[in-house]
Coordinates of C-alpha atoms in Angstrom, one line a residue:
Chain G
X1 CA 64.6 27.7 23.8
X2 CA 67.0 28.7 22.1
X3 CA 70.3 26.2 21.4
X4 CA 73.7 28.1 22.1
X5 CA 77.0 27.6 22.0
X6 CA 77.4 27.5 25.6
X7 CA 76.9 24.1 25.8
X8 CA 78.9 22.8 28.8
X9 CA 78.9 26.2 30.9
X10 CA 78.1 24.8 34.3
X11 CA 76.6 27.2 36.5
X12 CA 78.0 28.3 40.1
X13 CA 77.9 26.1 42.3
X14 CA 74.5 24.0 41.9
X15 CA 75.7 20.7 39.9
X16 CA 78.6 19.3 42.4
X17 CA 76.4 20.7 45.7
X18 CA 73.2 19.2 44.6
X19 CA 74.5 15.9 44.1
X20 CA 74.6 15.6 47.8
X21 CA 70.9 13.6 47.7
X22 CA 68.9 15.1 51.1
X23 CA 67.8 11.6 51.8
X24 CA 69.0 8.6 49.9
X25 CA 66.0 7.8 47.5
X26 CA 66.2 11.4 46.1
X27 CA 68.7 12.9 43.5
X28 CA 69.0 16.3 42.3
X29 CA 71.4 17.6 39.6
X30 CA 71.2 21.0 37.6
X31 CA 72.7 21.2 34.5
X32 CA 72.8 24.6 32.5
X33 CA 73.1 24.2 28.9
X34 CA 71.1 25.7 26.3
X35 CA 71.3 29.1 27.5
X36 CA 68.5 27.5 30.3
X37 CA 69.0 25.1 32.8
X38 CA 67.7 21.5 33.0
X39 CA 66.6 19.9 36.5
X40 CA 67.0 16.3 36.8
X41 CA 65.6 14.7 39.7
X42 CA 65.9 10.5 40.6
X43 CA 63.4 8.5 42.9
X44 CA 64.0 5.3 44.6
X45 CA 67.0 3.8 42.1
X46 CA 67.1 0.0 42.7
X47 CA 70.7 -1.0 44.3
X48 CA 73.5 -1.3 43.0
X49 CA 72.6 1.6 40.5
X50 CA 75.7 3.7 40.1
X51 CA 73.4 6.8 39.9
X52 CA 76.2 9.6 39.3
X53 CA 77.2 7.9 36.5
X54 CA 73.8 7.6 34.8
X55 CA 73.4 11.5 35.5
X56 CA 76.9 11.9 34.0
X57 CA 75.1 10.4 31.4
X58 CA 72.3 12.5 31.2
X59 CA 75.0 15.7 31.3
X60 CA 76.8 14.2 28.0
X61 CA 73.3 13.1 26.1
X62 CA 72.0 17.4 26.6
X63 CA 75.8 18.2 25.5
X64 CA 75.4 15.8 22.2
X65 CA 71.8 17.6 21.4
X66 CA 73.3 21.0 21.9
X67 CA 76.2 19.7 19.2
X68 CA 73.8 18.2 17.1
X69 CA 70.5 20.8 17.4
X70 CA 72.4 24.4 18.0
X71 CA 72.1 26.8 15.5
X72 CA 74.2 28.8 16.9
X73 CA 77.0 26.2 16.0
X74 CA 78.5 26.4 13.0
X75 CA 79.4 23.0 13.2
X76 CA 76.4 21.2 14.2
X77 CA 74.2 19.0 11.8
X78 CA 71.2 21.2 11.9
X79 CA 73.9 24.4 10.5
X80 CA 75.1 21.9 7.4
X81 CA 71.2 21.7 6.8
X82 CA 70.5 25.0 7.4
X83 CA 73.1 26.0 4.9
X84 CA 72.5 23.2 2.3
X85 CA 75.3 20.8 3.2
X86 CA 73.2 18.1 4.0
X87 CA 69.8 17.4 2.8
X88 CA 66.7 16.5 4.8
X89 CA 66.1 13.2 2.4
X90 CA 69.6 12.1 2.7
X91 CA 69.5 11.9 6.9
X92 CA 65.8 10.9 6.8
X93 CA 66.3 7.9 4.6
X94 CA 69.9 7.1 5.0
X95 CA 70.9 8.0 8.2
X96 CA 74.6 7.9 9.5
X97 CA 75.6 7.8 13.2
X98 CA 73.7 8.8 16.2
X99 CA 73.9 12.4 15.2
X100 CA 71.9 11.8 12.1
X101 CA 69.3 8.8 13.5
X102 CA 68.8 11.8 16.5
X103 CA 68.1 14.5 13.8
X104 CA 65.9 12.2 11.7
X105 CA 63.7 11.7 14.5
X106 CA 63.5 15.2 15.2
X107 CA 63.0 15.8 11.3
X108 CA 59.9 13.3 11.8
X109 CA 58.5 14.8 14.6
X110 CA 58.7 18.2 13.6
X111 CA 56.6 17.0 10.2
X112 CA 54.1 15.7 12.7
X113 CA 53.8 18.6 14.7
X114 CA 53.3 20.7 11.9
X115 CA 50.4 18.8 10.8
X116 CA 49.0 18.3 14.1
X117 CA 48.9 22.4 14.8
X118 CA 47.7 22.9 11.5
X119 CA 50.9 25.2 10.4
X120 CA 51.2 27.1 13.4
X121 CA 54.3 25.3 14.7
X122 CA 56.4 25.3 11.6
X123 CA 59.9 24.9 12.0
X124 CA 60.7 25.3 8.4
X125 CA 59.2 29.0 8.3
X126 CA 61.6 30.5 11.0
X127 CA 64.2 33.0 8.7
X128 CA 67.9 31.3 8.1
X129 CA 66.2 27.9 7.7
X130 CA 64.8 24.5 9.9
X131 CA 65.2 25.5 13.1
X132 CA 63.8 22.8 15.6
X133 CA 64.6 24.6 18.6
X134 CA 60.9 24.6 19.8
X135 CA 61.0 20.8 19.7
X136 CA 63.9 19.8 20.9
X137 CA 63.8 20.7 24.5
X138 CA 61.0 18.2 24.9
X139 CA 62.6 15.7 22.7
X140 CA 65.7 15.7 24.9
X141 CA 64.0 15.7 28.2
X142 CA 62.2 12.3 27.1
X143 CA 65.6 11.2 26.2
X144 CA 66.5 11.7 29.3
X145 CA 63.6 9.6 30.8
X146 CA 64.8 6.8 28.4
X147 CA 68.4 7.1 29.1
X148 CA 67.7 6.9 33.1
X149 CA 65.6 3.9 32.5
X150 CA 68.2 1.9 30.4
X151 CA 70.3 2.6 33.8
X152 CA 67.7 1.2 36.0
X153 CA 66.1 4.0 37.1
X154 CA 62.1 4.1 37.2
X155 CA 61.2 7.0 38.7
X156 CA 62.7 10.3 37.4
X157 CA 61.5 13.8 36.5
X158 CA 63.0 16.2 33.9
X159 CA 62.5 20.0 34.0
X160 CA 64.4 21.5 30.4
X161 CA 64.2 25.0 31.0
X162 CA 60.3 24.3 32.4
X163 CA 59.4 21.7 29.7
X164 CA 59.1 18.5 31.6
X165 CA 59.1 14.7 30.8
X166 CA 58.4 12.3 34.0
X167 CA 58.2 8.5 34.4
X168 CA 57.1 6.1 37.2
X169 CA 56.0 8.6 39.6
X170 CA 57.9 9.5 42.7
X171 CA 56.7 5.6 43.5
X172 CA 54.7 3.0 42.8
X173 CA 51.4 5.0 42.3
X174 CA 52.8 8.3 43.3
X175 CA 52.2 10.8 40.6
X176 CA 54.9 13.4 40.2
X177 CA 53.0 17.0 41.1
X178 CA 53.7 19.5 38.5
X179 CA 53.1 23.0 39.5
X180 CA 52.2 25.0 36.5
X181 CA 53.7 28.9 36.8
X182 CA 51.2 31.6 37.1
X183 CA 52.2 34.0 33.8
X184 CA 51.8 37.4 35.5
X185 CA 53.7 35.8 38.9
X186 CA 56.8 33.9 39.1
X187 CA 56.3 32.9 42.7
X188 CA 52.6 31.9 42.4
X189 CA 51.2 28.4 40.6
X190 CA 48.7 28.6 39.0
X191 CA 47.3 24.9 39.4
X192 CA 49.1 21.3 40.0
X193 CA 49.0 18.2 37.5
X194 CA 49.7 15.0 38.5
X195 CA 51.5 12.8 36.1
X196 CA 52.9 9.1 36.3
X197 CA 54.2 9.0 32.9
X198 CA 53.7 11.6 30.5
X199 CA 55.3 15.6 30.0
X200 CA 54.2 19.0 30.7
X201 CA 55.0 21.7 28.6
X202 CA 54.1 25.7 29.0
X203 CA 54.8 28.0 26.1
X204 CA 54.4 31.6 26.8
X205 CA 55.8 35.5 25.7
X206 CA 55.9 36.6 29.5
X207 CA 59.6 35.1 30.3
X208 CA 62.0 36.3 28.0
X209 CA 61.2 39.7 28.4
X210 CA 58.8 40.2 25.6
X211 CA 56.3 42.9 25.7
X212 CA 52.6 42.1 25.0
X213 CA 52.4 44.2 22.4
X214 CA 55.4 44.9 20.8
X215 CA 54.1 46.6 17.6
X216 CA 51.5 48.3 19.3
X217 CA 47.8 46.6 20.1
X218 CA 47.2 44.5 17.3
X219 CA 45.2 42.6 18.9
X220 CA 42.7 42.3 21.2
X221 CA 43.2 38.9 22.6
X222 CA 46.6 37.7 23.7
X223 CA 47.7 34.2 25.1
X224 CA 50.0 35.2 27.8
X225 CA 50.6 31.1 28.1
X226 CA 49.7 27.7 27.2
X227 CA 50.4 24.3 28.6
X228 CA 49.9 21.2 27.2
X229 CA 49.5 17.9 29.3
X230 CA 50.7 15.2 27.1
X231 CA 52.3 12.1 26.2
X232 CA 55.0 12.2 23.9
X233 CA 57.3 15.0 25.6
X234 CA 58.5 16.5 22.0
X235 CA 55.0 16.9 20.8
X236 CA 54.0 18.2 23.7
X237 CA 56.6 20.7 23.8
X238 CA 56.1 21.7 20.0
X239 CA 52.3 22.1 20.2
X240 CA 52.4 24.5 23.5
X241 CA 54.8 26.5 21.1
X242 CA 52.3 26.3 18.4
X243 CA 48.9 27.2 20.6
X244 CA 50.7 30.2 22.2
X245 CA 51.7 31.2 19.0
X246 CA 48.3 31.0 17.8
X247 CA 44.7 31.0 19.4
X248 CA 42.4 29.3 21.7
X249 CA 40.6 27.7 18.7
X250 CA 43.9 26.0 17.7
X251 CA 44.3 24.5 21.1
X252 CA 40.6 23.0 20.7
X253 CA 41.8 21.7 17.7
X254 CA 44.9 20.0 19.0
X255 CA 43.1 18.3 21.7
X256 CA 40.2 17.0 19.5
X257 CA 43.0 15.7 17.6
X258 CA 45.8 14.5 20.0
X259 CA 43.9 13.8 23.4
X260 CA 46.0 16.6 25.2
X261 CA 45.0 18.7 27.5
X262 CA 45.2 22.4 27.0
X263 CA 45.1 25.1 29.5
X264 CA 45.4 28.6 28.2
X265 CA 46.0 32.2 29.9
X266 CA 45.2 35.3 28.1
X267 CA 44.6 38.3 27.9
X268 CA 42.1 40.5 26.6
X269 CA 42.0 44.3 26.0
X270 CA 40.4 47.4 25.1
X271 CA 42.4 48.4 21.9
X272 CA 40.8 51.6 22.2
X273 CA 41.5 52.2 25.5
X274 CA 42.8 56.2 25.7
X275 CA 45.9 55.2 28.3
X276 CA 48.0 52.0 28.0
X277 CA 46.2 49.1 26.7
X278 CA 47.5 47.0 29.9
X279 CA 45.0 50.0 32.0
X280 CA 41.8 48.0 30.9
X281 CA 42.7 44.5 30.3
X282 CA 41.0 41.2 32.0
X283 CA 42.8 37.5 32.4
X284 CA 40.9 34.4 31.2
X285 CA 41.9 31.0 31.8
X286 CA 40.7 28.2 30.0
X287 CA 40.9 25.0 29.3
X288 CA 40.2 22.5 26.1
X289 CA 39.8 18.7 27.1
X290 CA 39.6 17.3 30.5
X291 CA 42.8 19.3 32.2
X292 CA 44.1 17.0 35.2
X293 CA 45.2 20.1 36.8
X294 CA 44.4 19.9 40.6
X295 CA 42.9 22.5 43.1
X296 CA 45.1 24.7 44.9
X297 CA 45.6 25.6 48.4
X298 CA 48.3 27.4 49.5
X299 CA 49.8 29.5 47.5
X300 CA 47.1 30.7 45.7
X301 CA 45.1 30.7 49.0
X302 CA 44.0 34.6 48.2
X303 CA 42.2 33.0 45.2
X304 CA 40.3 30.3 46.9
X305 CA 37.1 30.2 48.1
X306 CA 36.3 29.5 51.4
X307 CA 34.8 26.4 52.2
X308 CA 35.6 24.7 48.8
X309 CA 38.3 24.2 46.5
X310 CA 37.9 24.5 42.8
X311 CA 38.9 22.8 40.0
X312 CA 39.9 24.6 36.8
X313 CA 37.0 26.2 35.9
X314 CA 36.3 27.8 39.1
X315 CA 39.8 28.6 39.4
X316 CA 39.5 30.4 36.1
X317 CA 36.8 32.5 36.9
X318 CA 38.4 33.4 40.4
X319 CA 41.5 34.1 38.3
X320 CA 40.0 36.4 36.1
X321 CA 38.0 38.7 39.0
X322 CA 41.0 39.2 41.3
X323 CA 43.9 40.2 38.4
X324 CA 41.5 42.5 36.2
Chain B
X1 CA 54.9 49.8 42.1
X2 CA 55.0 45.9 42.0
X3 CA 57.3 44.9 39.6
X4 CA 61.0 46.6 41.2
X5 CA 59.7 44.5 44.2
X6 CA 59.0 41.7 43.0
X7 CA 62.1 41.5 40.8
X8 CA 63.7 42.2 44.5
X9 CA 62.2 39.0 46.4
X10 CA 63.4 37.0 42.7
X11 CA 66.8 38.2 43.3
X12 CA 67.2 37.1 47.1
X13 CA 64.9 33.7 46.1
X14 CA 68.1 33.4 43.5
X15 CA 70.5 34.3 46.5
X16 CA 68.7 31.8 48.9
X17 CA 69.0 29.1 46.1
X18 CA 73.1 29.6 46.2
X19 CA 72.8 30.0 49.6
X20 CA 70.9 26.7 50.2
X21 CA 73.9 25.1 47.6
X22 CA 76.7 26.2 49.4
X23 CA 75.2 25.0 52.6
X24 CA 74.6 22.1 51.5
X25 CA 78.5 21.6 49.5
X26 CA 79.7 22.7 53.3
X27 CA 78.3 20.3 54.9
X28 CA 75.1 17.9 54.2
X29 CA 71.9 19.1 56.3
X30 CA 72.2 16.4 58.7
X31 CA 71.9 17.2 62.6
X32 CA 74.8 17.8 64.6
X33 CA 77.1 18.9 61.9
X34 CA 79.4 20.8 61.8
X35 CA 78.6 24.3 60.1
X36 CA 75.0 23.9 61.3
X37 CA 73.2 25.4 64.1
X38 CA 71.0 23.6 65.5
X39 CA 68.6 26.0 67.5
X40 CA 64.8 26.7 68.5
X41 CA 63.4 28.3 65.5
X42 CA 61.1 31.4 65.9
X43 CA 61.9 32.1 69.5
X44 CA 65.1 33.6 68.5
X45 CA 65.1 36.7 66.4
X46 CA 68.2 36.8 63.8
X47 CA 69.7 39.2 65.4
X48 CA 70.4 37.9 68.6
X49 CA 73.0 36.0 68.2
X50 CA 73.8 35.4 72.0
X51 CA 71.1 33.5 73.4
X52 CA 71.0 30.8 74.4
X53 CA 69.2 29.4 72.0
X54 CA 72.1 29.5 69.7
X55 CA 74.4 26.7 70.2
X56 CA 77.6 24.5 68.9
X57 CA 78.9 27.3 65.7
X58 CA 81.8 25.8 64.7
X59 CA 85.0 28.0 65.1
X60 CA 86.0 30.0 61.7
X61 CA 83.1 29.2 60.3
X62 CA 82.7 32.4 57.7
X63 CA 79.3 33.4 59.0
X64 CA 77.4 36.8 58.3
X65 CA 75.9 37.0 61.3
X66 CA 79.3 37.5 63.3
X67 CA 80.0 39.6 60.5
X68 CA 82.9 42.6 62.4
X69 CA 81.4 46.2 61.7
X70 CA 77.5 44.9 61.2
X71 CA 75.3 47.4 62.7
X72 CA 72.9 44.7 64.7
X73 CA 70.6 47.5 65.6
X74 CA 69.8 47.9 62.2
X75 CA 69.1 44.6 61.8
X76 CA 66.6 44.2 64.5
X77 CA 64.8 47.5 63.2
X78 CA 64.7 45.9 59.6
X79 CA 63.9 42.2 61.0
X80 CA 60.6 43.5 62.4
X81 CA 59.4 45.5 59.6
X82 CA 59.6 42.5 57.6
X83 CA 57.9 40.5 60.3
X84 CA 55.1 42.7 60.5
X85 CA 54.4 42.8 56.9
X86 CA 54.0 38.8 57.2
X87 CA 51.8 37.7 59.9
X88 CA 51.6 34.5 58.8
X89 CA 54.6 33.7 58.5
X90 CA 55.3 33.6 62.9
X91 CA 52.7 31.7 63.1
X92 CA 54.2 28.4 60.8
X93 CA 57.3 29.2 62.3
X94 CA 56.5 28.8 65.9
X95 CA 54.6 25.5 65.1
X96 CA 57.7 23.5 64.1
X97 CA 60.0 25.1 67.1
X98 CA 61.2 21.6 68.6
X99 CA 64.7 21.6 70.3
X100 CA 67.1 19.4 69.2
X101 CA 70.4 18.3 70.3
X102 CA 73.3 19.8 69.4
X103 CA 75.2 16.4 70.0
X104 CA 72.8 14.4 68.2
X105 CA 75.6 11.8 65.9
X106 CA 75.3 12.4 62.2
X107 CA 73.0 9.9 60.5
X108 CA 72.1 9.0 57.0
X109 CA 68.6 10.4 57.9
X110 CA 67.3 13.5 60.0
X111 CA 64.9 13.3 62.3
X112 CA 62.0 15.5 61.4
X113 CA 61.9 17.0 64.4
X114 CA 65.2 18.9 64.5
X115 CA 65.4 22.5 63.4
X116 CA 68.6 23.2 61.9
X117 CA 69.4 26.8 61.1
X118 CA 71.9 27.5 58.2
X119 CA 73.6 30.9 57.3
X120 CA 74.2 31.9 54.3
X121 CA 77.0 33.9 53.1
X122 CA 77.0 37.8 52.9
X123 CA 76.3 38.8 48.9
X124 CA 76.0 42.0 47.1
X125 CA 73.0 43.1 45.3
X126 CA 72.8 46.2 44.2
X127 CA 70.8 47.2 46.9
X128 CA 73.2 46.5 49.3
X129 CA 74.3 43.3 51.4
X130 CA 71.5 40.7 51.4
X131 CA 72.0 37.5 54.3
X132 CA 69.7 35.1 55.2
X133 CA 69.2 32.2 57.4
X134 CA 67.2 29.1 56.3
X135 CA 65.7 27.2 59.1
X136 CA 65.8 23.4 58.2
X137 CA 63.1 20.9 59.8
X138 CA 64.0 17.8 58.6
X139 CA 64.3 17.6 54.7
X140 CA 62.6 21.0 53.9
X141 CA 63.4 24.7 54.5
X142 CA 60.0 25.9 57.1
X143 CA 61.4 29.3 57.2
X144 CA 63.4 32.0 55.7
X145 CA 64.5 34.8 58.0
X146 CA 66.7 37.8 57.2
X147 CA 70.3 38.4 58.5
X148 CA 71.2 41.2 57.1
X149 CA 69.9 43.4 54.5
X150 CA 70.2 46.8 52.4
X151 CA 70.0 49.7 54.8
X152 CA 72.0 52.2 52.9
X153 CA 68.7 54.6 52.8
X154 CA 64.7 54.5 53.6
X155 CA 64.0 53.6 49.9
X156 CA 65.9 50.1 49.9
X157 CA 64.4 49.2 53.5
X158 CA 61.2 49.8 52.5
X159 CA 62.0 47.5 49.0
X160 CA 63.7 45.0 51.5
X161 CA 61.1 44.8 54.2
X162 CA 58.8 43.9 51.7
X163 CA 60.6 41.9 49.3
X164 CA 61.7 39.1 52.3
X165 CA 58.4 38.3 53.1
X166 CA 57.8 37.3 49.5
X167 CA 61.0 35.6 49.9
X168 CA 59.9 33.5 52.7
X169 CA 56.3 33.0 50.5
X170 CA 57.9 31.7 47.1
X171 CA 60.2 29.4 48.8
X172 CA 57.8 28.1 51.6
X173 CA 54.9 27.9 49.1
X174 CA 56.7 25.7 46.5
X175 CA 56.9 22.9 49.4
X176 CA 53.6 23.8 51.0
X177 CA 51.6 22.6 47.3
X178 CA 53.8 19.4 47.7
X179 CA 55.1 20.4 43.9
X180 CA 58.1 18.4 42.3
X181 CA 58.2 20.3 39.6
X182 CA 56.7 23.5 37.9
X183 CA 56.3 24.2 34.0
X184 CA 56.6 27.6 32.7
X185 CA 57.7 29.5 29.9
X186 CA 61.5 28.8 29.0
X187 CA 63.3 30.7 31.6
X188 CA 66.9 32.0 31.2
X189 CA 69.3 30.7 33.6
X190 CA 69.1 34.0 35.8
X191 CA 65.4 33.6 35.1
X192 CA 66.0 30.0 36.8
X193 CA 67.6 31.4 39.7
X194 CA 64.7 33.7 40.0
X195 CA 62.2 31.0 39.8
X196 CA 60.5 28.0 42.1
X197 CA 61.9 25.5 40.5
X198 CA 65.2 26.7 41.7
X199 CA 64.3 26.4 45.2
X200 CA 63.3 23.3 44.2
X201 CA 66.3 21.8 43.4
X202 CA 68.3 23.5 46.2
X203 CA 66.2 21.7 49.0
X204 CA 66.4 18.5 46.8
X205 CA 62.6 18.8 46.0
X206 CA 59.6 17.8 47.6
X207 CA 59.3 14.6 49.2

């Protein structure tokens, strides 16, 4: 995502009205920053937990990484490095305040993430200098987890801008259900993962309005999305970056060396094709490592078949016959 | 063909989320409230908004449906083309229609049992005036039905009648997969009013 300077722009009505918890285990606050919005949600806080206050927290820890990360921000620390104020060395080595222990993790994990995708997520290519901003949506959402749990609080879920973080399950034993957004159809999922601990993170060039082909076809294959079932919810969030920048090959290679799960959806056409290329294109889905992604039922009912559910694969070829 | 209406059922999903919000700052979704109706859901089309079935509106309550100057007729015309585009959707509707009463004291939970119907207000799309009621059993929305929609011209009830059945589909499915969550591509925040995760967080997730 990209960081902006509207850091504390609250939208409508959603933060003060959400608060209002349906039930009393469950909290709910929306916070738009970022240019996105981040979904916090809180199971089961033990009493006594004064659980406004740790979301307040939550609200001023995505302000500080909007201060510290934006690029838009001519007075954040990732501008001074951009424009040579600071060196990478100096806040790696010798860092000074939270602001610069915060950047130097990010600093480390973006090295590591560049290794791990082999180049493709490279945060140090982008034009106008470092620019971590495909990082540090994950990175703040585990945060989040970590600053929630200092409170108390077990059982919490992070959605930044559809990168997620979760801990503890809903309860003891309860995963959290993750739908994962069909591409080509924001009110369908696609498939569910269950996660105790752990993050989700989906990369894709269908949201922000980007064509498939804005040059022209190029190529014949194009991921339309890739998610990433991880561990470490900055890595997680870098490497979907890096396989949906790049190929279904890269993703193979993430898993063998990371142990995430990839699932991938692309496309594939006929660069030949007289009319639009979109005119004779098919859908693959596909999967590297052993993707905890569940069967659906109901919203993807139309894609089911009857008298069995199917798991990823299935679901991939079902995919494929009824969008081509 | 798809995409105007899809980007149509986005936009009232979006309007539903606020909707749900300000409900929800009005008043918390508890039965017997003020501001809430509690009524049968399913047996009582939108647009009758005399029967019985209907009960306990509090008094200058800002609600579309008693809306001076709306042509009802229109709505019940409208109401029905969207029903019959969703066949489904009756059918789910009519198997949570439980009665509850209107008296019922405010506690810190609902019973599951109760329907609760909430109006939202009135709001301009460019399409026209889009209101919709959200019939709460228990925790969770179980349907979405229209109160008032574009019907400036044959073009905009056709987008309409189709667009509130996918409405009804995007919100209801979200809870019917028992999701907390979904993951997708960073959305925008009019992309995350568009999106399931925003109705999500307006019924306070999934339980």
């Amino acid at each position: 995502v990209t960081l902006s300077a509207h850091a504390t722009k609250q939208g409508p009505p959603q933060p003060a009205a959400l608060d209002a918890p349906r039930a009393p285990h469950r909290h709910v606050r929306v916070i738009h920053i970022w240019d996105t919005v981040v979904s916090i949600e809180v199971r089961r806080p033990p009493a006594g937990v004064d659980i406004t206050a740790a979301l307040d927290d939550i609200a001023e820890l995505l302000a500080h990484v909007d201060r510290t990360f934006s690029t838009f921000r001519p007075d954040s620390l990732v501008s001074a490095l951009r424009r040579g104020e600071r060196s990478e060395e100096e806040i790696l080595w010798n860092p000074d305040g939270t602001a610069e222990r915060d950047l130097a993790d990010v600093l480390r994990l973006c090295r590591t993430a560049r290794i791990l995708s082999a180049g493709s997520f490279d945060p140090w290519a982008v034009p106008g200098g470092f620019d971590p901003a495909g990082l540090v949506k994950g990175w703040a959402a585990g945060r989040a987890i970590r600053l929630l749990g200092e409170h108390g609080i077990a059982h919490a879920m992070v959605n930044a801008g559809g990168d997620i973080a979760t801990a503890g399950g809903t309860a003891p034993g309860i995963p959290w259900r993750i739908g994962i957004r069909d591409p080509l159809d924001p009110a369908s999922i696609l498939t569910v993962v269950e996660l105790l601990d752990g993050a989700v993170a989906t990369s894709g060039t269908y949201e922000r309005g980007h064509h498939l082909h804005p040059n022209g076809p190029t190529h014949a294959t194009q991921l339309l999305a890739a998610t990433i079932v991880g561990t470490d919810p900055a890595l997680t969030d870098a490497l979907a970056t890096a396989v949906a920048l790049a190929d279904r090959a890269t993703a193979a290679d993430i898993t063998a060396t990371t142990g995430y799960s990839i699932l991938g959806v692309q496309t594939t056409h006929d660069p030949t094709h007289p009319r639009h290329p979109s005119a004779n294109r098919t859908i693959d889905v596909w999967t590297t490592g052993p993707f905890p992604g569940r069967p659906l039922g109901q919203p993807c009912q139309d894609r089911t078949v009857a008298g069995g559910v199917p798991g990823p694969v299935h679901l991939a070829a079902q995919y494929r016959r009824l969008v081509a | 063909v798809k995409r105007p209406i899809l980007f149509t059922a986005g936009t009232l999903a979006g309007l539903a989320t606020v909707l749900v919000a300000n409900a929800s700052t009005r008043s918390p979704l508890l039965p017997g409230t003020a501001n809430t109706t509690t009524t049968t859901a399913g047996t009582s089309p939108p647009s009758s908004s005399a029967t019985p079935g209907v009960a306990s509106r509090t008094p200058g309550t800002p609600t579309g449906r008693q809306t001076p100057g709306t042509p009802t007729g229109r709505h019940a015309s409208t109401t029905s083309a969207a029903r019959s585009a969703a066949p489904g959707s009756s059918t789910r509707t009519a198997s949570t229609t439980t009665t509850a009463t209107p008296t019922a004291p405010p506690g810190p939970t609902a019973t599951a049992a109760s329907n609760q119907a909430v109006d939202g207000q009135p709001v301009t799309i460019p399409y026209g005036v889009v209101q919709v009621r959200l019939i709460i059993t228990g925790h969770t929305i179980s349907d979405v039905q229209p109160l008032q929609l574009p019907n400036a011209d044959g073009h905009s009830q056709n987008i309409a009648a189709m667009a509130v059945p996918l409405l009804r589909q995007q919100v209801l499915s979200a809870q019917s997969a028992q999701i907390n969550g979904v993951s997708g591509a960073t959305y925008t925040s009019d992309g995350y009013a568009r999106s399931v995760q925003s109705a999500l967080d307006a019924i306070g997730g999934h339980p």
